Coordinates of C-alpha atoms and ligand atoms in Angstrom, one line a residue:
X1 CA 0.0 0.0 0.0
X2 CA 1.3 3.5 -0.8
X3 CA 2.0 6.2 1.7
X4 CA -1.1 8.1 0.8
X5 CA -3.6 5.3 1.4
X6 CA -1.8 4.4 4.6
X7 CA -2.4 8.0 5.7
X8 CA -6.0 7.7 4.8
X9 CA -6.3 4.6 7.0
X10 CA -4.6 6.4 9.9
X11 CA -6.9 9.4 9.4
X12 CA -10.0 7.1 9.4
X13 CA -8.9 5.8 12.8
X14 CA -8.1 9.2 14.1
X15 CA -11.6 10.3 13.1
X16 CA -12.8 7.6 15.5
X17 CA -10.6 8.9 18.3
X18 CA -7.9 6.2 17.8
X19 CA -4.5 7.9 17.7
X20 CA -1.4 6.3 16.3
X21 CA 1.9 5.3 17.9
X22 CA 4.0 8.4 18.8
X23 CA 1.1 10.9 18.5
X24 CA 0.8 13.6 21.1
X25 CA -2.5 12.0 22.3
X26 CA -0.9 8.6 22.8
X27 CA 2.2 10.0 24.5
X28 CA 0.1 12.0 26.9
X29 CA -2.0 8.9 27.7
X30 CA 1.2 6.9 28.4
X31 CA 2.6 9.6 30.6
X32 CA -0.6 9.7 32.7
X33 CA -0.6 5.9 33.1
X34 CA 3.1 5.8 34.0
X35 CA 2.5 8.4 36.7
X36 CA -0.2 6.3 38.1
X37 CA 1.9 3.1 38.2
X38 CA 4.9 5.0 39.5
X39 CA 2.8 6.2 42.4
X40 CA 1.6 2.7 43.1
X41 CA 5.2 1.3 43.1
X42 CA 6.3 4.1 45.5
X43 CA 3.3 3.3 47.8
X44 CA 4.2 -0.3 48.1
X45 CA 8.0 0.1 48.1
X46 CA 9.6 -2.4 50.5
X47 CA 6.4 -4.4 50.9
X48 CA 7.4 -8.0 51.5
X49 CA 4.2 -9.4 53.0
X50 CA 3.2 -12.8 52.0
X51 CA 0.7 -13.0 49.1
X52 CA -1.6 -15.0 51.4
X53 CA -2.2 -11.8 53.4
X54 CA -3.9 -10.5 50.3
X55 CA -6.0 -13.5 49.7
X56 CA -3.8 -15.3 47.1
X57 CA -2.3 -18.6 47.8
X58 CA 0.2 -20.1 45.3
X59 CA 0.1 -23.5 47.1
X60 CA -3.6 -24.1 46.4
X61 CA -6.2 -24.8 43.7
X62 CA -5.8 -25.7 40.0
X63 CA -2.5 -25.1 38.2
X64 CA -4.3 -22.4 36.2
X65 CA -7.8 -21.2 37.0
X66 CA -10.2 -23.5 35.1
X67 CA -13.0 -20.9 35.0
X68 CA -10.9 -18.3 33.2
X69 CA -8.8 -20.7 31.0
X70 CA -10.9 -20.3 27.7
X71 CA -11.3 -16.6 28.1
X72 CA -7.6 -16.2 28.8
X73 CA -6.7 -18.3 25.8
X74 CA -8.8 -16.1 23.5
X75 CA -6.0 -13.5 23.6
X76 CA -3.6 -16.1 22.1
X77 CA -6.2 -17.1 19.5
X78 CA -6.3 -13.7 18.1
X79 CA -5.9 -13.7 14.3
X80 CA -2.4 -14.8 13.3
X81 CA -2.1 -11.9 10.9
X82 CA -2.3 -9.4 13.8
X83 CA 0.6 -11.0 15.6
X84 CA 2.6 -11.3 12.4
X85 CA 2.2 -7.6 11.9
X86 CA 4.1 -6.6 15.1
X87 CA 6.2 -9.5 16.5
X88 CA 9.8 -10.1 15.4
X89 CA 10.0 -11.9 12.1
X90 CA 12.4 -14.7 13.2
X91 CA 10.7 -16.2 16.2
X92 CA 7.3 -14.5 16.7
X93 CA 8.2 -14.3 20.3
X94 CA 5.4 -12.8 22.4
X95 CA 7.6 -12.0 25.5
X96 CA 10.3 -9.5 26.4
X97 CA 13.4 -9.3 24.2
X98 CA 16.8 -8.7 25.8
X99 CA 18.1 -5.2 24.8
X100 CA 20.9 -5.5 27.4
X101 CA 19.5 -2.8 29.7
X102 CA 21.1 -3.2 33.2
X103 CA 21.6 -6.3 35.2
X104 CA 23.4 -8.6 32.6
X105 CA 26.2 -8.0 30.2
X106 CA 27.0 -4.7 28.4
X107 CA 24.2 -2.5 27.1
X108 CA 23.4 -3.5 23.5
X109 CA 22.8 -0.3 21.7
X110 CA 20.7 -0.2 18.5
X111 CA 20.0 -3.9 18.2
X112 CA 16.9 -5.0 16.4
X113 CA 13.9 -6.7 18.0
X114 CA 14.9 -9.9 16.2
X115 CA 18.4 -9.8 17.7
X116 CA 16.9 -8.9 21.2
X117 CA 14.7 -12.0 21.1
X118 CA 17.8 -14.1 20.2
X119 CA 19.7 -12.6 23.1
X120 CA 16.9 -13.6 25.4
X121 CA 17.3 -17.2 24.2
X122 CA 21.1 -17.1 24.6
X123 CA 20.7 -15.8 28.1
X124 CA 18.3 -18.5 29.1
X125 CA 20.5 -21.2 27.5
X126 CA 23.4 -19.9 29.6
X127 CA 21.5 -19.7 32.8
X128 CA 19.8 -23.0 32.4
X129 CA 22.9 -24.7 31.1
X130 CA 21.3 -26.0 28.0
X131 CA 23.6 -28.4 26.0
X132 CA 23.3 -30.2 22.7
X133 CA 21.8 -33.6 22.9
X134 CA 19.4 -32.7 25.8
X135 CA 15.6 -33.3 25.8
X136 CA 13.8 -30.1 26.5
X137 CA 10.2 -29.0 27.3
X138 CA 9.2 -25.6 25.9
X139 CA 6.2 -25.0 28.2
X140 CA 3.6 -22.5 26.9
X141 CA 5.6 -22.4 23.7
X142 CA 3.6 -19.7 21.9
X143 CA 4.5 -19.7 18.2
X144 CA 7.5 -21.9 18.9
X145 CA 10.2 -19.3 19.1
X146 CA 12.4 -20.9 21.7
X147 CA 11.9 -24.4 20.2
X148 CA 13.0 -23.0 16.8
X149 CA 16.0 -21.4 18.2
X150 CA 17.1 -24.6 20.0
X151 CA 16.4 -26.9 17.1
X152 CA 18.4 -24.6 14.7
X153 CA 21.3 -24.1 17.1
X154 CA 21.8 -27.6 18.4
X155 CA 21.8 -30.5 15.9
X156 CA 21.0 -33.1 18.5
X157 CA 18.6 -31.4 20.8
X158 CA 15.0 -32.7 21.1
X159 CA 12.1 -30.3 22.0
X160 CA 8.6 -30.9 23.2
X161 CA 6.4 -27.8 22.9
X162 CA 3.2 -27.6 24.9
X163 CA 0.5 -25.0 24.1
X164 CA -3.3 -25.1 24.1
X165 CA -3.8 -22.3 21.6
X166 CA -5.3 -23.4 18.3
X167 CA -3.9 -20.5 16.3
X168 CA -0.4 -20.8 17.6
X169 CA -0.1 -24.6 17.3
X170 CA -1.7 -24.2 13.8
X171 CA 1.2 -21.9 12.8
X172 CA 3.8 -24.3 14.4
X173 CA 2.4 -27.3 12.4
X174 CA 2.5 -25.3 9.2
X175 CA 5.8 -23.5 9.6
X176 CA 8.0 -25.2 12.2
X177 CA 7.1 -28.7 11.3
X178 CA 7.5 -28.2 7.6
X179 CA 10.1 -30.4 5.9
X180 CA 11.5 -27.2 4.4
X181 CA 13.1 -26.2 7.7
X182 CA 16.8 -26.6 8.0
X183 CA 16.5 -28.9 11.1
X184 CA 15.1 -32.4 11.3
X185 CA 11.5 -31.7 12.3
X186 CA 11.3 -35.2 13.8
X187 CA 13.3 -33.8 16.8
X188 CA 10.3 -31.6 17.6
X189 CA 7.0 -32.8 19.2
X190 CA 4.0 -30.6 19.6
X191 CA 1.4 -31.2 22.3
X192 CA -1.7 -29.0 21.9
X193 CA -3.1 -29.0 25.5
X194 CA -3.2 -27.2 28.8
X195 CA -0.3 -28.3 31.0
X196 CA -3.0 -28.8 33.7
X197 CA -4.0 -32.0 31.9
X198 CA -0.4 -33.3 31.9
X199 CA -1.3 -36.6 33.6
X200 CA -3.4 -37.7 30.6
X201 CA -1.0 -36.5 27.8
X202 CA 1.1 -39.6 27.7
X203 CA 4.4 -37.7 28.4
X204 CA 7.2 -40.0 29.5
X205 CA 8.1 -39.5 33.2
X206 CA 11.7 -38.7 34.2
X207 CA 12.7 -38.2 30.6
X208 CA 13.6 -34.5 30.3
X209 CA 16.8 -32.7 31.0
X210 CA 15.3 -29.2 31.0
X211 CA 12.0 -27.5 31.3
X212 CA 11.9 -23.9 30.1
X213 CA 8.8 -21.7 30.4
X214 CA 8.7 -18.2 29.0
X215 CA 5.8 -16.0 29.8
X216 CA 3.8 -18.9 31.3
X217 CA 4.0 -18.5 35.1
X218 CA 1.7 -15.5 34.8
X219 CA -1.1 -17.9 33.9
X220 CA -0.3 -20.2 36.9
X221 CA -2.2 -19.9 40.1
X222 CA -0.9 -23.0 42.0
X223 CA 2.9 -22.9 41.6
X224 CA 3.3 -25.8 44.0
X225 CA 1.2 -28.2 42.0
X226 CA 3.0 -27.0 38.8
X227 CA 6.4 -27.8 40.3
X228 CA 5.1 -31.2 41.6
X229 CA 4.0 -32.2 38.1
X230 CA 7.2 -30.9 36.5
X231 CA 9.4 -32.8 38.9
X232 CA 7.9 -36.0 37.7
X233 CA 8.9 -35.2 34.1
X234 CA 12.5 -34.2 34.8
X235 CA 15.4 -36.6 35.1
X236 CA 17.2 -36.6 38.4
X237 CA 19.5 -33.6 38.3
X238 CA 17.4 -31.9 35.6
X239 CA 16.8 -28.2 35.6
X240 CA 13.7 -26.0 35.3
X241 CA 13.8 -22.3 34.4
X242 CA 10.8 -20.0 34.5
X243 CA 10.9 -16.6 32.9
X244 CA 8.0 -14.3 33.8
X245 CA 6.9 -10.8 34.5
X246 CA 7.4 -9.8 38.1
X247 CA 7.2 -6.9 40.5
X248 CA 10.1 -6.3 42.8
X249 CA 7.8 -5.5 45.8
X250 CA 4.5 -7.1 46.6
X251 CA 1.8 -5.0 44.8
X252 CA -1.5 -6.2 46.3
X253 CA -3.7 -4.9 43.5
X254 CA -1.6 -6.5 40.9
X255 CA -1.6 -10.1 42.3
X256 CA -4.9 -10.9 40.5
X257 CA -5.4 -9.4 37.0
X258 CA -9.1 -9.0 37.8
X259 CA -8.2 -6.2 40.1
X260 CA -6.3 -4.3 37.3
X261 CA -6.8 -2.9 33.8
X262 CA -4.9 -6.0 32.6
X263 CA -7.8 -8.2 33.5
X264 CA -9.5 -7.2 30.2
X265 CA -6.6 -8.8 28.3
X266 CA -5.5 -11.6 30.7
X267 CA -8.3 -12.8 32.9
X268 CA -7.1 -15.1 35.6
X269 CA -3.4 -14.0 35.3
X270 CA -1.1 -12.9 38.1
X271 CA 1.9 -10.7 38.5
X272 CA 4.0 -12.5 41.1
X273 CA 6.4 -10.6 43.2
X274 CA 10.1 -11.6 42.8
X275 CA 9.9 -13.3 46.2
X276 CA 7.1 -15.7 45.4
X277 CA 8.5 -18.4 43.1
X278 CA 11.6 -19.1 45.4
X279 CA 9.1 -20.0 48.2
X280 CA 8.4 -23.2 46.1
X281 CA 11.3 -25.3 47.2
X282 CA 9.8 -28.7 47.9
X283 CA 9.2 -30.7 44.7
X284 CA 12.1 -29.0 42.9
X285 CA 15.0 -27.3 44.7
X286 CA 15.2 -23.6 44.2
X287 CA 18.7 -22.7 42.9
X288 CA 18.9 -19.1 41.8
X289 CA 16.9 -16.1 40.6
X290 CA 17.6 -13.0 38.6
X291 CA 15.7 -9.7 38.0
X292 CA 15.8 -8.5 34.4
X293 CA 15.2 -4.7 34.2
X294 CA 11.8 -3.7 32.9
X295 CA 13.2 -1.3 30.3
X296 CA 13.9 -4.4 28.2
X297 CA 10.2 -5.1 28.1
X298 CA 9.4 -1.4 27.6
X299 CA 11.7 -1.4 24.5
X300 CA 10.1 -4.6 23.2
X301 CA 6.6 -3.3 23.6
X302 CA 7.5 0.1 22.1
X303 CA 8.9 -1.8 19.0
X304 CA 5.7 -3.9 18.8
X305 CA 3.6 -0.8 19.1
X306 CA 5.6 1.0 16.3
X307 CA 5.4 -2.1 14.0
X308 CA 1.7 -2.5 14.7
X309 CA 1.1 1.0 13.3
X310 CA 3.6 0.6 10.5
X311 CA 1.6 -2.4 9.3
X312 CA -1.8 -1.0 10.1
X313 CA -2.9 -1.3 6.4
X314 CA -2.3 -5.0 6.6
X315 CA -4.6 -5.6 9.5
X316 CA -7.2 -2.9 9.4
X317 CA -10.0 -3.1 8.4
X318 CA -9.5 -6.7 7.1
X319 CA -8.7 -8.4 10.4
X320 CA -9.5 -5.9 13.1
X321 CA -12.4 -3.6 13.7
X322 CA -11.9 0.0 14.9
X323 CA -12.7 -1.0 18.4
X324 CA -10.1 -3.8 18.3
X325 CA -7.4 -1.5 16.9
X326 CA -8.3 0.8 19.8
X327 CA -7.9 -2.1 22.3
X328 CA -4.5 -3.2 20.9
X329 CA -3.4 0.4 20.9
X330 CA -4.4 0.9 24.6
X331 CA -2.9 -2.5 25.5
X332 CA 0.6 -1.5 24.2
X333 CA 0.4 1.9 26.0
X334 CA -0.8 0.3 29.2
X335 CA 1.9 -2.4 29.3
X336 CA 4.7 0.1 28.4
X337 CA 3.5 2.4 31.2
X338 CA 3.8 -0.5 33.7
X339 CA 7.5 -1.1 33.0
X340 CA 8.8 2.4 32.6
X341 CA 8.5 3.9 36.1
X342 CA 11.7 4.1 38.2
X343 CA 13.7 3.2 35.0
X344 CA 12.5 -0.4 35.0
X345 CA 13.8 -1.2 38.5
X346 CA 10.3 -1.8 40.1
X347 CA 8.7 -4.0 37.5
X348 CA 10.4 -6.3 35.0
X349 CA 11.1 -10.0 34.5
X350 CA 12.3 -12.7 36.7
X351 CA 14.3 -15.8 35.9
X352 CA 13.8 -18.7 38.4
X353 CA 16.1 -21.7 38.3
X354 CA 15.2 -25.1 40.0
X355 CA 16.8 -28.5 40.1
X356 CA 15.4 -31.9 40.6
Ligands
SAM401 C1 2.8 -14.8 26.8 S1 2.7 -16.3 25.8 C2 4.4 -16.7 25.6 C3 4.6 -17.6 24.5 C4 6.1 -18.0 24.2 N1 6.7 -18.7 25.3 C5 6.9 -16.8 23.8 O1 7.8 -16.5 24.6 O2 6.6 -16.2 22.8 C6 2.1 -17.5 26.9 C7 1.8 -18.9 26.3 O3 1.4 -19.8 27.3 C8 0.4 -20.6 26.8 N2 -0.5 -21.1 27.9 C9 -1.3 -20.4 28.7 N3 -1.9 -21.1 29.6 C10 -1.4 -22.4 29.5 C11 -1.5 -23.6 30.2 N4 -2.4 -23.7 31.2 N5 -0.8 -24.7 29.7 C12 0.1 -24.6 28.7 N6 0.3 -23.4 28.0 C13 -0.4 -22.3 28.4 C14 -0.4 -19.7 25.9 O4 -1.2 -20.4 24.9 C15 0.8 -18.9 25.2 O5 1.3 -19.7 24.1

């Protein structure tokens, strides 16, 4: 589409009160949201109370809340073309990329979103000591980004991806399991299911060297039960690494997404404080944790937001209505505003390493 018709599309949206990435209206909205989140982080600074004191118990109930599972999945079953418009081209990763901000390695200036997603995989490989020849579970595998990276990088690695989303697994079957790939697709197995149903999925016990989950723990309510089920799948000595969004302090109103604006996008989800996953030290032994500065996610989201608008003609009006564009636009702004206060030091990602 040429520049003129693209401008027409943007103008149509503006006429409906939907303003593009970088516009004065969007920047003002993001600033207001960031001020709100900044005040919340300040208010709860140093709060280390147990989550139980706010009515949330990560040792009880279903692995993920059964009543919100279908609703929560609908976000991942959004039209594939929408995700393709804004995610990185290599991995379609729908989680933070590593831009090298703070806390690990030198700052990586001017790297692309594609490179930042690869850096995330490299960091996880290093921290979870992934080696060629291992058997790995990619838990909550999205469009299969980590699986693809591992299969392409290591000629003898085997990966099992687990994901209930029809749209995402449909993409994986078509693209990742195609014989055209430059890795042996027989080294990859896809299980389309909720991990909650693991006992009936026929997965071999004590047969995996590593379990890696990226952006999955946010969907988990009972971390204890999750770890118990994962421990049965790991070989003795095997490692499990969870990468998820965390707050540094306990933010009571963020523990359940229903209490926040995020509930509209992620019903049943949780933002765990950095201190919560290490409390789970029974079924798997907690080894180490790291905080990854939130500006890495801010940069990732900002790039997604920008790419969304650069490809608006490919998704609107064919795949998204005006209201849906408005929702996505607000979603990017909202998420960015959560990571930016205090230069990403209050809200970011956690890496949690466990051993059987
Ligand atoms: C934020 S996305 C991250 C996807 C991928 N790991 C990535 O980095 O791009 C969360 C993923 O977890 C999956 N998921 C959500 N609940 C799940 C459950 N109960 N069992 C297994 N996967 C689940 C979703 O379908 C989605 O693919």
